[in-house]
Each structure stands twice: as C-alpha cells, then as structure tokens.
Amino acid sequence: KNQQQPMSNLALNIIKLGATCAAAFLNATPFLSTIAILQKNAGPQPVSLPFAMIALNGTVWTVYGVVIRNWFPLVASNLVGIFAGVSALLAARAFHYLTLLLIATFVLIGILQDAILDPLLVNDNLRSILGMVCVSVTICMFASPLVAVREVIRTKSTTTMSFTMTVASFVCALLWLIFGICINDIFVWLPNTAGLLLSVAQLILFWHFHKVKTSLASCDFVYDKFRMNIIR
C-alpha cells in the first residue's frame, strides 16, 4: 500500500501536468489565427466569438486564481488565453467583442476587488459562486465554435472553424475530465464533460465535411475527364 500511494500520486501529477500543458496550448491557439489573419491571401478566417470566449474564460479563471492565490498553473496558463484572445480580436478588428470583454473585466474586478486585495475575505460561498461562473464561461467557450455551424452547413466547408483549436479543446477537456474524476471535483469534471462532447461534435463536422469536399472533388474530376473525352 505504501508503494501504491506514491505511484498513484505520481500518476495524478502526470495527468495534471498534461492537462495544464493542454490548457496552455488551447489558450495559445488564437496566436496561430492572429498570424493567419495578418497574412495576405489567408482565405476565410475563423469566426471571432471563440477568440472572445477564450479571452473571457482566461479573465474569469485568472481572477479566480488571484482570489484563491493560485498563481501557477491557474493564473499563469490563463493569462496566455487573455493575451492570445485579445491579439486575435485586434487582428480581426472585432472591436465590439473587445469592448464587451473590457466591460466584463471591470465589472468582475469591481465586484471582487475586496477579495482580490484581502485573501482573508474569501469564504466558501464566494469560492462556490465564482467557481460556478467560471464553469459556465468554460462551457460557453467550448461551445462557441459551433456558432459557425450554419455557415459550415451552407458552404459545406469548415474554413470558418479552427481545426487546431478544436483538437486542443478535445485533448484539454479529456485530460481535465480524467483529472477531475480522480480528485472527485465537480467544478473540474462537469465543464470538461460538456467540453469533451462539444469538441467531439466539432470533430464530427470536420470529418463529415472533409468527406463531402473529397466527394465533390472526385465528382469534378470525373466530370472533367468525361468532358475531355467528348471533346476528343
């Protein structure tokens, strides 16, 4: 039993490290879209709402981390999300989202300023309420890429969705779900269960419309070959 306990702690720490790295990568994915947006002839860009939600998610979790004095990994990894999300919104000129994000940040800090400055004022009720807010925002972040579904179905193309962000969301949600189950924390496993299901739904869209695109390309090739034979 004494040997099993260190092994179980080691496994848990490995899962936590992997989940933290996955979260940091997910938070950093808007940087890739920022580069694509700034490049010339980059083609259709992903919708801006997921970037705004990553920035908002990073903001609420950063504030939560400051309130409970969890500087690493909570504050550190989510600061990446704030900067990455804001950079993508600036590149996309989505100033309406930036305005709403700024207002939400000031409101949140204004409400919690006493708890931020004095950790002795933090109680279980405040942690629970702020935790539920963070959970709700995280679920919305995982769901945000689905706003492009209508455009995806209309165009039969997933160019308005970010494949990198979707894969990062899937891996991040899966690892945090496992970690949340291991430590029996509903605030960890609940939003990531929803995140995993939403990420799977997005991956299905990528898979389905990739097949559609491949089929259309094959049909065009057959049609072109048939037309050339007629001309001959």
mmCIF file with all atom_site columns, C-alpha atoms in Angstrom:
data_model
loop_
_atom_site.group_PDB
_atom_site.id
_atom_site.type_symbol
_atom_site.label_atom_id
_atom_site.label_alt_id
_atom_site.label_comp_id
_atom_site.label_asym_id
_atom_site.label_entity_id
_atom_site.label_seq_id
_atom_site.pdbx_PDB_ins_code
_atom_site.Cartn_x
_atom_site.Cartn_y
_atom_site.Cartn_z
_atom_site.occupancy
_atom_site.B_iso_or_equiv
_atom_site.pdbx_formal_charge
_atom_site.auth_seq_id
_atom_site.auth_comp_id
_atom_site.auth_asym_id
_atom_site.auth_atom_id
_atom_site.pdbx_PDB_model_num
ATOM 1   C CA . LYS A 1 1   ? 0.000   0.000  0.000   1.00 0.00 ? 1   LYS A CA 1
ATOM 2   C CA . ASN A 1 2   ? 2.866   2.376  0.807   1.00 0.00 ? 2   ASN A CA 1
ATOM 3   C CA . GLN A 1 3   ? 4.279   1.828  -2.684  1.00 0.00 ? 3   GLN A CA 1
ATOM 4   C CA . GLN A 1 4   ? 0.874   2.215  -4.363  1.00 0.00 ? 4   GLN A CA 1
ATOM 5   C CA . GLN A 1 5   ? 0.252   5.633  -2.784  1.00 0.00 ? 5   GLN A CA 1
ATOM 6   C CA . PRO A 1 6   ? 3.350   7.349  -4.282  1.00 0.00 ? 6   PRO A CA 1
ATOM 7   C CA . MET A 1 7   ? 2.600   5.686  -7.624  1.00 0.00 ? 7   MET A CA 1
ATOM 8   C CA . SER A 1 8   ? -0.996  6.974  -7.592  1.00 0.00 ? 8   SER A CA 1
ATOM 9   C CA . ASN A 1 9   ? 0.239   10.470 -6.651  1.00 0.00 ? 9   ASN A CA 1
ATOM 10  C CA . LEU A 1 10  ? 2.797   10.319 -9.457  1.00 0.00 ? 10  LEU A CA 1
ATOM 11  C CA . ALA A 1 11  ? 0.129   9.295  -11.986 1.00 0.00 ? 11  ALA A CA 1
ATOM 12  C CA . LEU A 1 12  ? -2.151  12.088 -10.776 1.00 0.00 ? 12  LEU A CA 1
ATOM 13  C CA . ASN A 1 13  ? 0.644   14.660 -11.075 1.00 0.00 ? 13  ASN A CA 1
ATOM 14  C CA . ILE A 1 14  ? 1.457   13.449 -14.598 1.00 0.00 ? 14  ILE A CA 1
ATOM 15  C CA . ILE A 1 15  ? -2.213  13.820 -15.608 1.00 0.00 ? 15  ILE A CA 1
ATOM 16  C CA . LYS A 1 16  ? -2.327  17.284 -14.022 1.00 0.00 ? 16  LYS A CA 1
ATOM 17  C CA . LEU A 1 17  ? 0.860   18.357 -15.826 1.00 0.00 ? 17  LEU A CA 1
ATOM 18  C CA . GLY A 1 18  ? -0.509  17.074 -19.149 1.00 0.00 ? 18  GLY A CA 1
ATOM 19  C CA . ALA A 1 19  ? -3.835  18.824 -18.552 1.00 0.00 ? 19  ALA A CA 1
ATOM 20  C CA . THR A 1 20  ? -2.057  22.076 -17.660 1.00 0.00 ? 20  THR A CA 1
ATOM 21  C CA . CYS A 1 21  ? 0.067   21.931 -20.834 1.00 0.00 ? 21  CYS A CA 1
ATOM 22  C CA . ALA A 1 22  ? -3.047  21.172 -22.910 1.00 0.00 ? 22  ALA A CA 1
ATOM 23  C CA . ALA A 1 23  ? -4.863  24.141 -21.349 1.00 0.00 ? 23  ALA A CA 1
ATOM 24  C CA . ALA A 1 24  ? -1.899  26.429 -22.058 1.00 0.00 ? 24  ALA A CA 1
ATOM 25  C CA . PHE A 1 25  ? -1.796  25.246 -25.685 1.00 0.00 ? 25  PHE A CA 1
ATOM 26  C CA . LEU A 1 26  ? -5.570  25.739 -26.069 1.00 0.00 ? 26  LEU A CA 1
ATOM 27  C CA . ASN A 1 27  ? -5.245  29.242 -24.657 1.00 0.00 ? 27  ASN A CA 1
ATOM 28  C CA . ALA A 1 28  ? -2.404  29.962 -27.097 1.00 0.00 ? 28  ALA A CA 1
ATOM 29  C CA . THR A 1 29  ? -4.232  28.777 -30.253 1.00 0.00 ? 29  THR A CA 1
ATOM 30  C CA . PRO A 1 30  ? -5.598  32.275 -31.104 1.00 0.00 ? 30  PRO A CA 1
ATOM 31  C CA . PHE A 1 31  ? -1.985  33.334 -31.743 1.00 0.00 ? 31  PHE A CA 1
ATOM 32  C CA . LEU A 1 32  ? -1.987  30.971 -34.765 1.00 0.00 ? 32  LEU A CA 1
ATOM 33  C CA . SER A 1 33  ? -5.181  32.581 -36.066 1.00 0.00 ? 33  SER A CA 1
ATOM 34  C CA . THR A 1 34  ? -3.683  36.024 -35.485 1.00 0.00 ? 34  THR A CA 1
ATOM 35  C CA . ILE A 1 35  ? -0.783  35.117 -37.783 1.00 0.00 ? 35  ILE A CA 1
ATOM 36  C CA . ALA A 1 36  ? -3.193  33.745 -40.407 1.00 0.00 ? 36  ALA A CA 1
ATOM 37  C CA . ILE A 1 37  ? -5.374  36.874 -40.277 1.00 0.00 ? 37  ILE A CA 1
ATOM 38  C CA . LEU A 1 38  ? -2.374  39.178 -40.699 1.00 0.00 ? 38  LEU A CA 1
ATOM 39  C CA . GLN A 1 39  ? -1.062  37.219 -43.673 1.00 0.00 ? 39  GLN A CA 1
ATOM 40  C CA . LYS A 1 40  ? -2.175  38.271 -47.116 1.00 0.00 ? 40  LYS A CA 1
ATOM 41  C CA . ASN A 1 41  ? -4.433  35.914 -49.071 1.00 0.00 ? 41  ASN A CA 1
ATOM 42  C CA . ALA A 1 42  ? -5.045  33.793 -45.986 1.00 0.00 ? 42  ALA A CA 1
ATOM 43  C CA . GLY A 1 43  ? -8.564  32.903 -47.162 1.00 0.00 ? 43  GLY A CA 1
ATOM 44  C CA . PRO A 1 44  ? -11.671 32.727 -44.961 1.00 0.00 ? 44  PRO A CA 1
ATOM 45  C CA . GLN A 1 45  ? -10.887 33.230 -41.280 1.00 0.00 ? 45  GLN A CA 1
ATOM 46  C CA . PRO A 1 46  ? -12.492 31.542 -38.261 1.00 0.00 ? 46  PRO A CA 1
ATOM 47  C CA . VAL A 1 47  ? -15.305 33.458 -36.574 1.00 0.00 ? 47  VAL A CA 1
ATOM 48  C CA . SER A 1 48  ? -14.245 35.816 -33.791 1.00 0.00 ? 48  SER A CA 1
ATOM 49  C CA . LEU A 1 49  ? -16.533 34.616 -30.979 1.00 0.00 ? 49  LEU A CA 1
ATOM 50  C CA . PRO A 1 50  ? -14.275 31.677 -29.943 1.00 0.00 ? 50  PRO A CA 1
ATOM 51  C CA . PHE A 1 51  ? -11.360 34.123 -29.519 1.00 0.00 ? 51  PHE A CA 1
ATOM 52  C CA . ALA A 1 52  ? -13.529 36.373 -27.359 1.00 0.00 ? 52  ALA A CA 1
ATOM 53  C CA . MET A 1 53  ? -14.631 33.399 -25.254 1.00 0.00 ? 53  MET A CA 1
ATOM 54  C CA . ILE A 1 54  ? -11.032 32.213 -24.750 1.00 0.00 ? 54  ILE A CA 1
ATOM 55  C CA . ALA A 1 55  ? -10.110 35.717 -23.569 1.00 0.00 ? 55  ALA A CA 1
ATOM 56  C CA . LEU A 1 56  ? -13.180 35.889 -21.281 1.00 0.00 ? 56  LEU A CA 1
ATOM 57  C CA . ASN A 1 57  ? -12.519 32.396 -19.961 1.00 0.00 ? 57  ASN A CA 1
ATOM 58  C CA . GLY A 1 58  ? -8.921  33.375 -19.257 1.00 0.00 ? 58  GLY A CA 1
ATOM 59  C CA . THR A 1 59  ? -10.117 36.517 -17.478 1.00 0.00 ? 59  THR A CA 1
ATOM 60  C CA . VAL A 1 60  ? -12.567 34.821 -15.097 1.00 0.00 ? 60  VAL A CA 1
ATOM 61  C CA . TRP A 1 61  ? -10.146 31.990 -14.272 1.00 0.00 ? 61  TRP A CA 1
ATOM 62  C CA . THR A 1 62  ? -7.295  34.487 -13.752 1.00 0.00 ? 62  THR A CA 1
ATOM 63  C CA . VAL A 1 63  ? -9.443  36.459 -11.312 1.00 0.00 ? 63  VAL A CA 1
ATOM 64  C CA . TYR A 1 64  ? -10.447 33.206 -9.601  1.00 0.00 ? 64  TYR A CA 1
ATOM 65  C CA . GLY A 1 65  ? -6.774  32.229 -9.380  1.00 0.00 ? 65  GLY A CA 1
ATOM 66  C CA . VAL A 1 66  ? -5.878  35.599 -7.839  1.00 0.00 ? 66  VAL A CA 1
ATOM 67  C CA . VAL A 1 67  ? -8.732  35.307 -5.324  1.00 0.00 ? 67  VAL A CA 1
ATOM 68  C CA . ILE A 1 68  ? -7.615  31.855 -4.143  1.00 0.00 ? 68  ILE A CA 1
ATOM 69  C CA . ARG A 1 69  ? -3.914  32.760 -4.591  1.00 0.00 ? 69  ARG A CA 1
ATOM 70  C CA . ASN A 1 70  ? -3.204  30.015 -7.128  1.00 0.00 ? 70  ASN A CA 1
ATOM 71  C CA . TRP A 1 71  ? -0.558  31.758 -9.236  1.00 0.00 ? 71  TRP A CA 1
ATOM 72  C CA . PHE A 1 72  ? 0.593   28.621 -11.038 1.00 0.00 ? 72  PHE A CA 1
ATOM 73  C CA . PRO A 1 73  ? -0.810  26.964 -13.029 1.00 0.00 ? 73  PRO A CA 1
ATOM 74  C CA . LEU A 1 74  ? -4.173  28.752 -12.796 1.00 0.00 ? 74  LEU A CA 1
ATOM 75  C CA . VAL A 1 75  ? -3.178  32.401 -13.243 1.00 0.00 ? 75  VAL A CA 1
ATOM 76  C CA . ALA A 1 76  ? -0.137  31.737 -15.462 1.00 0.00 ? 76  ALA A CA 1
ATOM 77  C CA . SER A 1 77  ? -1.888  29.499 -18.018 1.00 0.00 ? 77  SER A CA 1
ATOM 78  C CA . ASN A 1 78  ? -4.988  31.693 -18.259 1.00 0.00 ? 78  ASN A CA 1
ATOM 79  C CA . LEU A 1 79  ? -3.007  34.906 -18.759 1.00 0.00 ? 79  LEU A CA 1
ATOM 80  C CA . VAL A 1 80  ? -1.849  33.284 -22.004 1.00 0.00 ? 80  VAL A CA 1
ATOM 81  C CA . GLY A 1 81  ? -5.505  32.919 -23.033 1.00 0.00 ? 81  GLY A CA 1
ATOM 82  C CA . ILE A 1 82  ? -6.220  36.587 -22.357 1.00 0.00 ? 82  ILE A CA 1
ATOM 83  C CA . PHE A 1 83  ? -3.294  37.856 -24.450 1.00 0.00 ? 83  PHE A CA 1
ATOM 84  C CA . ALA A 1 84  ? -3.866  35.333 -27.263 1.00 0.00 ? 84  ALA A CA 1
ATOM 85  C CA . GLY A 1 85  ? -7.601  36.004 -27.463 1.00 0.00 ? 85  GLY A CA 1
ATOM 86  C CA . VAL A 1 86  ? -7.161  39.784 -27.428 1.00 0.00 ? 86  VAL A CA 1
ATOM 87  C CA . SER A 1 87  ? -4.449  39.620 -30.121 1.00 0.00 ? 87  SER A CA 1
ATOM 88  C CA . ALA A 1 88  ? -6.755  37.619 -32.418 1.00 0.00 ? 88  ALA A CA 1
ATOM 89  C CA . LEU A 1 89  ? -9.654  40.018 -31.806 1.00 0.00 ? 89  LEU A CA 1
ATOM 90  C CA . LEU A 1 90  ? -7.418  43.002 -32.601 1.00 0.00 ? 90  LEU A CA 1
ATOM 91  C CA . ALA A 1 91  ? -6.175  41.328 -35.788 1.00 0.00 ? 91  ALA A CA 1
ATOM 92  C CA . ALA A 1 92  ? -9.779  40.538 -36.813 1.00 0.00 ? 92  ALA A CA 1
ATOM 93  C CA . ARG A 1 93  ? -10.861 44.091 -35.864 1.00 0.00 ? 93  ARG A CA 1
ATOM 94  C CA . ALA A 1 94  ? -13.599 42.630 -33.671 1.00 0.00 ? 94  ALA A CA 1
ATOM 95  C CA . PHE A 1 95  ? -13.784 45.764 -31.531 1.00 0.00 ? 95  PHE A CA 1
ATOM 96  C CA . HIS A 1 96  ? -17.324 45.039 -30.296 1.00 0.00 ? 96  HIS A CA 1
ATOM 97  C CA . TYR A 1 97  ? -16.088 41.865 -28.595 1.00 0.00 ? 97  TYR A CA 1
ATOM 98  C CA . LEU A 1 98  ? -13.110 43.756 -27.153 1.00 0.00 ? 98  LEU A CA 1
ATOM 99  C CA . THR A 1 99  ? -15.457 46.370 -25.689 1.00 0.00 ? 99  THR A CA 1
ATOM 100 C CA . LEU A 1 100 ? -17.690 43.727 -24.094 1.00 0.00 ? 100 LEU A CA 1
ATOM 101 C CA . LEU A 1 101 ? -14.617 41.918 -22.744 1.00 0.00 ? 101 LEU A CA 1
ATOM 102 C CA . LEU A 1 102 ? -13.282 45.129 -21.211 1.00 0.00 ? 102 LEU A CA 1
ATOM 103 C CA . ILE A 1 103 ? -16.636 45.890 -19.564 1.00 0.00 ? 103 ILE A CA 1
ATOM 104 C CA . ALA A 1 104 ? -16.927 42.339 -18.180 1.00 0.00 ? 104 ALA A CA 1
ATOM 105 C CA . THR A 1 105 ? -13.391 42.557 -16.773 1.00 0.00 ? 105 THR A CA 1
ATOM 106 C CA . PHE A 1 106 ? -14.018 45.864 -14.994 1.00 0.00 ? 106 PHE A CA 1
ATOM 107 C CA . VAL A 1 107 ? -17.336 44.627 -13.574 1.00 0.00 ? 107 VAL A CA 1
ATOM 108 C CA . LEU A 1 108 ? -15.775 41.395 -12.311 1.00 0.00 ? 108 LEU A CA 1
ATOM 109 C CA . ILE A 1 109 ? -12.797 43.153 -10.723 1.00 0.00 ? 109 ILE A CA 1
ATOM 110 C CA . GLY A 1 110 ? -15.067 45.821 -9.252  1.00 0.00 ? 110 GLY A CA 1
ATOM 111 C CA . ILE A 1 111 ? -17.291 43.235 -7.571  1.00 0.00 ? 111 ILE A CA 1
ATOM 112 C CA . LEU A 1 112 ? -14.365 41.197 -6.252  1.00 0.00 ? 112 LEU A CA 1
ATOM 113 C CA . GLN A 1 113 ? -11.868 43.955 -5.510  1.00 0.00 ? 113 GLN A CA 1
ATOM 114 C CA . ASP A 1 114 ? -12.024 43.430 -1.729  1.00 0.00 ? 114 ASP A CA 1
ATOM 115 C CA . ALA A 1 115 ? -11.444 39.674 -2.051  1.00 0.00 ? 115 ALA A CA 1
ATOM 116 C CA . ILE A 1 116 ? -8.618  40.279 -4.543  1.00 0.00 ? 116 ILE A CA 1
ATOM 117 C CA . LEU A 1 117 ? -6.847  42.641 -2.149  1.00 0.00 ? 117 LEU A CA 1
ATOM 118 C CA . ASP A 1 118 ? -7.522  40.723 1.060   1.00 0.00 ? 118 ASP A CA 1
ATOM 119 C CA . PRO A 1 119 ? -7.486  36.880 0.914   1.00 0.00 ? 119 PRO A CA 1
ATOM 120 C CA . LEU A 1 120 ? -8.942  36.748 4.454   1.00 0.00 ? 120 LEU A CA 1
ATOM 121 C CA . LEU A 1 121 ? -12.282 37.897 2.998   1.00 0.00 ? 121 LEU A CA 1
ATOM 122 C CA . VAL A 1 122 ? -12.515 34.830 0.743   1.00 0.00 ? 122 VAL A CA 1
ATOM 123 C CA . ASN A 1 123 ? -15.020 32.267 2.044   1.00 0.00 ? 123 ASN A CA 1
ATOM 124 C CA . ASP A 1 124 ? -16.510 29.025 0.744   1.00 0.00 ? 124 ASP A CA 1
ATOM 125 C CA . ASN A 1 125 ? -19.651 30.743 -0.594  1.00 0.00 ? 125 ASN A CA 1
ATOM 126 C CA . LEU A 1 126 ? -17.587 33.208 -2.627  1.00 0.00 ? 126 LEU A CA 1
ATOM 127 C CA . ARG A 1 127 ? -15.427 30.380 -3.996  1.00 0.00 ? 127 ARG A CA 1
ATOM 128 C CA . SER A 1 128 ? -18.522 28.385 -4.971  1.00 0.00 ? 128 SER A CA 1
ATOM 129 C CA . ILE A 1 129 ? -20.244 31.319 -6.700  1.00 0.00 ? 129 ILE A CA 1
ATOM 130 C CA . LEU A 1 130 ? -17.099 32.356 -8.574  1.00 0.00 ? 130 LEU A CA 1
ATOM 131 C CA . GLY A 1 131 ? -16.414 28.704 -9.414  1.00 0.00 ? 131 GLY A CA 1
ATOM 132 C CA . MET A 1 132 ? -19.890 28.338 -10.951 1.00 0.00 ? 132 MET A CA 1
ATOM 133 C CA . VAL A 1 133 ? -19.324 31.493 -13.008 1.00 0.00 ? 133 VAL A CA 1
ATOM 134 C CA . CYS A 1 134 ? -16.013 30.072 -14.264 1.00 0.00 ? 134 CYS A CA 1
ATOM 135 C CA . VAL A 1 135 ? -17.631 26.718 -15.080 1.00 0.00 ? 135 VAL A CA 1
ATOM 136 C CA . SER A 1 136 ? -20.418 28.432 -17.065 1.00 0.00 ? 136 SER A CA 1
ATOM 137 C CA . VAL A 1 137 ? -17.944 30.531 -19.053 1.00 0.00 ? 137 VAL A CA 1
ATOM 138 C CA . THR A 1 138 ? -15.780 27.468 -19.777 1.00 0.00 ? 138 THR A CA 1
ATOM 139 C CA . ILE A 1 139 ? -18.760 25.541 -21.167 1.00 0.00 ? 139 ILE A CA 1
ATOM 140 C CA . CYS A 1 140 ? -19.649 28.545 -23.350 1.00 0.00 ? 140 CYS A CA 1
ATOM 141 C CA . MET A 1 141 ? -16.025 28.686 -24.552 1.00 0.00 ? 141 MET A CA 1
ATOM 142 C CA . PHE A 1 142 ? -16.121 25.039 -25.634 1.00 0.00 ? 142 PHE A CA 1
ATOM 143 C CA . ALA A 1 143 ? -19.456 25.626 -27.399 1.00 0.00 ? 143 ALA A CA 1
ATOM 144 C CA . SER A 1 144 ? -18.506 28.924 -29.093 1.00 0.00 ? 144 SER A CA 1
ATOM 145 C CA . PRO A 1 145 ? -17.019 27.430 -32.311 1.00 0.00 ? 145 PRO A CA 1
ATOM 146 C CA . LEU A 1 146 ? -20.441 25.896 -33.020 1.00 0.00 ? 146 LEU A CA 1
ATOM 147 C CA . VAL A 1 147 ? -21.811 29.366 -33.908 1.00 0.00 ? 147 VAL A CA 1
ATOM 148 C CA . ALA A 1 148 ? -20.250 28.731 -37.322 1.00 0.00 ? 148 ALA A CA 1
ATOM 149 C CA . VAL A 1 149 ? -22.326 25.561 -37.901 1.00 0.00 ? 149 VAL A CA 1
ATOM 150 C CA . ARG A 1 150 ? -24.910 27.333 -40.053 1.00 0.00 ? 150 ARG A CA 1
ATOM 151 C CA . GLU A 1 151 ? -22.189 28.722 -42.324 1.00 0.00 ? 151 GLU A CA 1
ATOM 152 C CA . VAL A 1 152 ? -20.418 25.344 -42.370 1.00 0.00 ? 152 VAL A CA 1
ATOM 153 C CA . ILE A 1 153 ? -23.601 23.557 -43.490 1.00 0.00 ? 153 ILE A CA 1
ATOM 154 C CA . ARG A 1 154 ? -24.392 26.241 -46.080 1.00 0.00 ? 154 ARG A CA 1
ATOM 155 C CA . THR A 1 155 ? -20.932 26.239 -47.652 1.00 0.00 ? 155 THR A CA 1
ATOM 156 C CA . LYS A 1 156 ? -20.141 22.563 -46.936 1.00 0.00 ? 156 LYS A CA 1
ATOM 157 C CA . SER A 1 157 ? -16.782 23.802 -45.675 1.00 0.00 ? 157 SER A CA 1
ATOM 158 C CA . THR A 1 158 ? -15.186 24.127 -42.225 1.00 0.00 ? 158 THR A CA 1
ATOM 159 C CA . THR A 1 159 ? -12.904 27.043 -43.159 1.00 0.00 ? 159 THR A CA 1
ATOM 160 C CA . THR A 1 160 ? -14.703 29.283 -40.642 1.00 0.00 ? 160 THR A CA 1
ATOM 161 C CA . MET A 1 161 ? -13.763 26.886 -37.816 1.00 0.00 ? 161 MET A CA 1
ATOM 162 C CA . SER A 1 162 ? -10.301 26.353 -36.345 1.00 0.00 ? 162 SER A CA 1
ATOM 163 C CA . PHE A 1 163 ? -9.215  22.711 -36.511 1.00 0.00 ? 163 PHE A CA 1
ATOM 164 C CA . THR A 1 164 ? -6.228  23.362 -34.227 1.00 0.00 ? 164 THR A CA 1
ATOM 165 C CA . MET A 1 165 ? -8.471  24.908 -31.578 1.00 0.00 ? 165 MET A CA 1
ATOM 166 C CA . THR A 1 166 ? -10.933 22.016 -31.853 1.00 0.00 ? 166 THR A CA 1
ATOM 167 C CA . VAL A 1 167 ? -8.242  19.358 -31.364 1.00 0.00 ? 167 VAL A CA 1
ATOM 168 C CA . ALA A 1 168 ? -6.709  21.354 -28.497 1.00 0.00 ? 168 ALA A CA 1
ATOM 169 C CA . SER A 1 169 ? -10.161 21.632 -26.883 1.00 0.00 ? 169 SER A CA 1
ATOM 170 C CA . PHE A 1 170 ? -10.689 17.872 -27.199 1.00 0.00 ? 170 PHE A CA 1
ATOM 171 C CA . VAL A 1 171 ? -7.336  16.974 -25.622 1.00 0.00 ? 171 VAL A CA 1
ATOM 172 C CA . CYS A 1 172 ? -7.665  19.631 -22.906 1.00 0.00 ? 172 CYS A CA 1
ATOM 173 C CA . ALA A 1 173 ? -11.217 18.592 -21.960 1.00 0.00 ? 173 ALA A CA 1
ATOM 174 C CA . LEU A 1 174 ? -10.298 14.891 -21.928 1.00 0.00 ? 174 LEU A CA 1
ATOM 175 C CA . LEU A 1 175 ? -7.293  15.324 -19.625 1.00 0.00 ? 175 LEU A CA 1
ATOM 176 C CA . TRP A 1 176 ? -9.079  17.686 -17.232 1.00 0.00 ? 176 TRP A CA 1
ATOM 177 C CA . LEU A 1 177 ? -12.082 15.341 -17.174 1.00 0.00 ? 177 LEU A CA 1
ATOM 178 C CA . ILE A 1 178 ? -9.835  12.460 -16.116 1.00 0.00 ? 178 ILE A CA 1
ATOM 179 C CA . PHE A 1 179 ? -8.130  14.657 -13.535 1.00 0.00 ? 179 PHE A CA 1
ATOM 180 C CA . GLY A 1 180 ? -11.470 15.920 -12.192 1.00 0.00 ? 180 GLY A CA 1
ATOM 181 C CA . ILE A 1 181 ? -12.766 12.371 -11.788 1.00 0.00 ? 181 ILE A CA 1
ATOM 182 C CA . CYS A 1 182 ? -9.556  11.360 -9.991  1.00 0.00 ? 182 CYS A CA 1
ATOM 183 C CA . ILE A 1 183 ? -9.871  14.160 -7.434  1.00 0.00 ? 183 ILE A CA 1
ATOM 184 C CA . ASN A 1 184 ? -13.690 13.963 -7.368  1.00 0.00 ? 184 ASN A CA 1
ATOM 185 C CA . ASP A 1 185 ? -14.163 17.688 -8.087  1.00 0.00 ? 185 ASP A CA 1
ATOM 186 C CA . ILE A 1 186 ? -17.429 18.540 -9.860  1.00 0.00 ? 186 ILE A CA 1
ATOM 187 C CA . PHE A 1 187 ? -16.161 22.020 -10.792 1.00 0.00 ? 187 PHE A CA 1
ATOM 188 C CA . VAL A 1 188 ? -13.400 20.323 -12.795 1.00 0.00 ? 188 VAL A CA 1
ATOM 189 C CA . TRP A 1 189 ? -15.076 17.326 -14.403 1.00 0.00 ? 189 TRP A CA 1
ATOM 190 C CA . LEU A 1 190 ? -18.506 18.870 -15.128 1.00 0.00 ? 190 LEU A CA 1
ATOM 191 C CA . PRO A 1 191 ? -17.465 21.630 -17.569 1.00 0.00 ? 191 PRO A CA 1
ATOM 192 C CA . ASN A 1 192 ? -14.915 19.354 -19.195 1.00 0.00 ? 192 ASN A CA 1
ATOM 193 C CA . THR A 1 193 ? -17.516 16.637 -19.760 1.00 0.00 ? 193 THR A CA 1
ATOM 194 C CA . ALA A 1 194 ? -19.546 19.213 -21.689 1.00 0.00 ? 194 ALA A CA 1
ATOM 195 C CA . GLY A 1 195 ? -16.358 20.419 -23.387 1.00 0.00 ? 195 GLY A CA 1
ATOM 196 C CA . LEU A 1 196 ? -15.439 16.909 -24.499 1.00 0.00 ? 196 LEU A CA 1
ATOM 197 C CA . LEU A 1 197 ? -18.891 16.287 -26.011 1.00 0.00 ? 197 LEU A CA 1
ATOM 198 C CA . LEU A 1 198 ? -18.883 19.663 -27.787 1.00 0.00 ? 198 LEU A CA 1
ATOM 199 C CA . SER A 1 199 ? -15.360 19.062 -29.119 1.00 0.00 ? 199 SER A CA 1
ATOM 200 C CA . VAL A 1 200 ? -16.417 15.646 -30.461 1.00 0.00 ? 200 VAL A CA 1
ATOM 201 C CA . ALA A 1 201 ? -19.366 17.313 -32.210 1.00 0.00 ? 201 ALA A CA 1
ATOM 202 C CA . GLN A 1 202 ? -16.968 19.757 -33.878 1.00 0.00 ? 202 GLN A CA 1
ATOM 203 C CA . LEU A 1 203 ? -14.588 16.968 -34.910 1.00 0.00 ? 203 LEU A CA 1
ATOM 204 C CA . ILE A 1 204 ? -17.531 15.136 -36.495 1.00 0.00 ? 204 ILE A CA 1
ATOM 205 C CA . LEU A 1 205 ? -18.244 18.270 -38.547 1.00 0.00 ? 205 LEU A CA 1
ATOM 206 C CA . PHE A 1 206 ? -14.630 18.374 -39.744 1.00 0.00 ? 206 PHE A CA 1
ATOM 207 C CA . TRP A 1 207 ? -14.730 14.671 -40.621 1.00 0.00 ? 207 TRP A CA 1
ATOM 208 C CA . HIS A 1 208 ? -18.100 14.859 -42.383 1.00 0.00 ? 208 HIS A CA 1
ATOM 209 C CA . PHE A 1 209 ? -17.421 17.934 -44.489 1.00 0.00 ? 209 PHE A CA 1
ATOM 210 C CA . HIS A 1 210 ? -13.946 16.715 -45.348 1.00 0.00 ? 210 HIS A CA 1
ATOM 211 C CA . LYS A 1 211 ? -15.664 13.652 -46.851 1.00 0.00 ? 211 LYS A CA 1
ATOM 212 C CA . VAL A 1 212 ? -18.135 15.890 -48.669 1.00 0.00 ? 212 VAL A CA 1
ATOM 213 C CA . LYS A 1 213 ? -15.307 18.019 -50.054 1.00 0.00 ? 213 LYS A CA 1
ATOM 214 C CA . THR A 1 214 ? -13.415 14.903 -51.144 1.00 0.00 ? 214 THR A CA 1
ATOM 215 C CA . SER A 1 215 ? -16.529 13.506 -52.833 1.00 0.00 ? 215 SER A CA 1
ATOM 216 C CA . LEU A 1 216 ? -17.198 16.786 -54.653 1.00 0.00 ? 216 LEU A CA 1
ATOM 217 C CA . ALA A 1 217 ? -13.585 16.908 -55.818 1.00 0.00 ? 217 ALA A CA 1
ATOM 218 C CA . SER A 1 218 ? -13.881 13.347 -57.146 1.00 0.00 ? 218 SER A CA 1
ATOM 219 C CA . CYS A 1 219 ? -17.108 14.237 -58.967 1.00 0.00 ? 219 CYS A CA 1
ATOM 220 C CA . ASP A 1 220 ? -15.445 17.269 -60.555 1.00 0.00 ? 220 ASP A CA 1
ATOM 221 C CA . PHE A 1 221 ? -12.503 15.107 -61.660 1.00 0.00 ? 221 PHE A CA 1
ATOM 222 C CA . VAL A 1 222 ? -14.834 12.504 -63.245 1.00 0.00 ? 222 VAL A CA 1
ATOM 223 C CA . TYR A 1 223 ? -16.890 15.243 -64.920 1.00 0.00 ? 223 TYR A CA 1
ATOM 224 C CA . ASP A 1 224 ? -13.786 16.954 -66.359 1.00 0.00 ? 224 ASP A CA 1
ATOM 225 C CA . LYS A 1 225 ? -12.439 13.662 -67.661 1.00 0.00 ? 225 LYS A CA 1
ATOM 226 C CA . PHE A 1 226 ? -15.811 12.813 -69.249 1.00 0.00 ? 226 PHE A CA 1
ATOM 227 C CA . ARG A 1 227 ? -15.999 16.238 -70.891 1.00 0.00 ? 227 ARG A CA 1
ATOM 228 C CA . MET A 1 228 ? -12.472 15.907 -72.302 1.00 0.00 ? 228 MET A CA 1
ATOM 229 C CA . ASN A 1 229 ? -13.351 12.511 -73.817 1.00 0.00 ? 229 ASN A CA 1
ATOM 230 C CA . ILE A 1 230 ? -16.411 14.016 -75.510 1.00 0.00 ? 230 ILE A CA 1
ATOM 231 C CA . ILE A 1 231 ? -14.355 16.865 -76.961 1.00 0.00 ? 231 ILE A CA 1
ATOM 232 C CA . ARG A 1 232 ? -11.857 14.379 -78.379 1.00 0.00 ? 232 ARG A CA 1
#
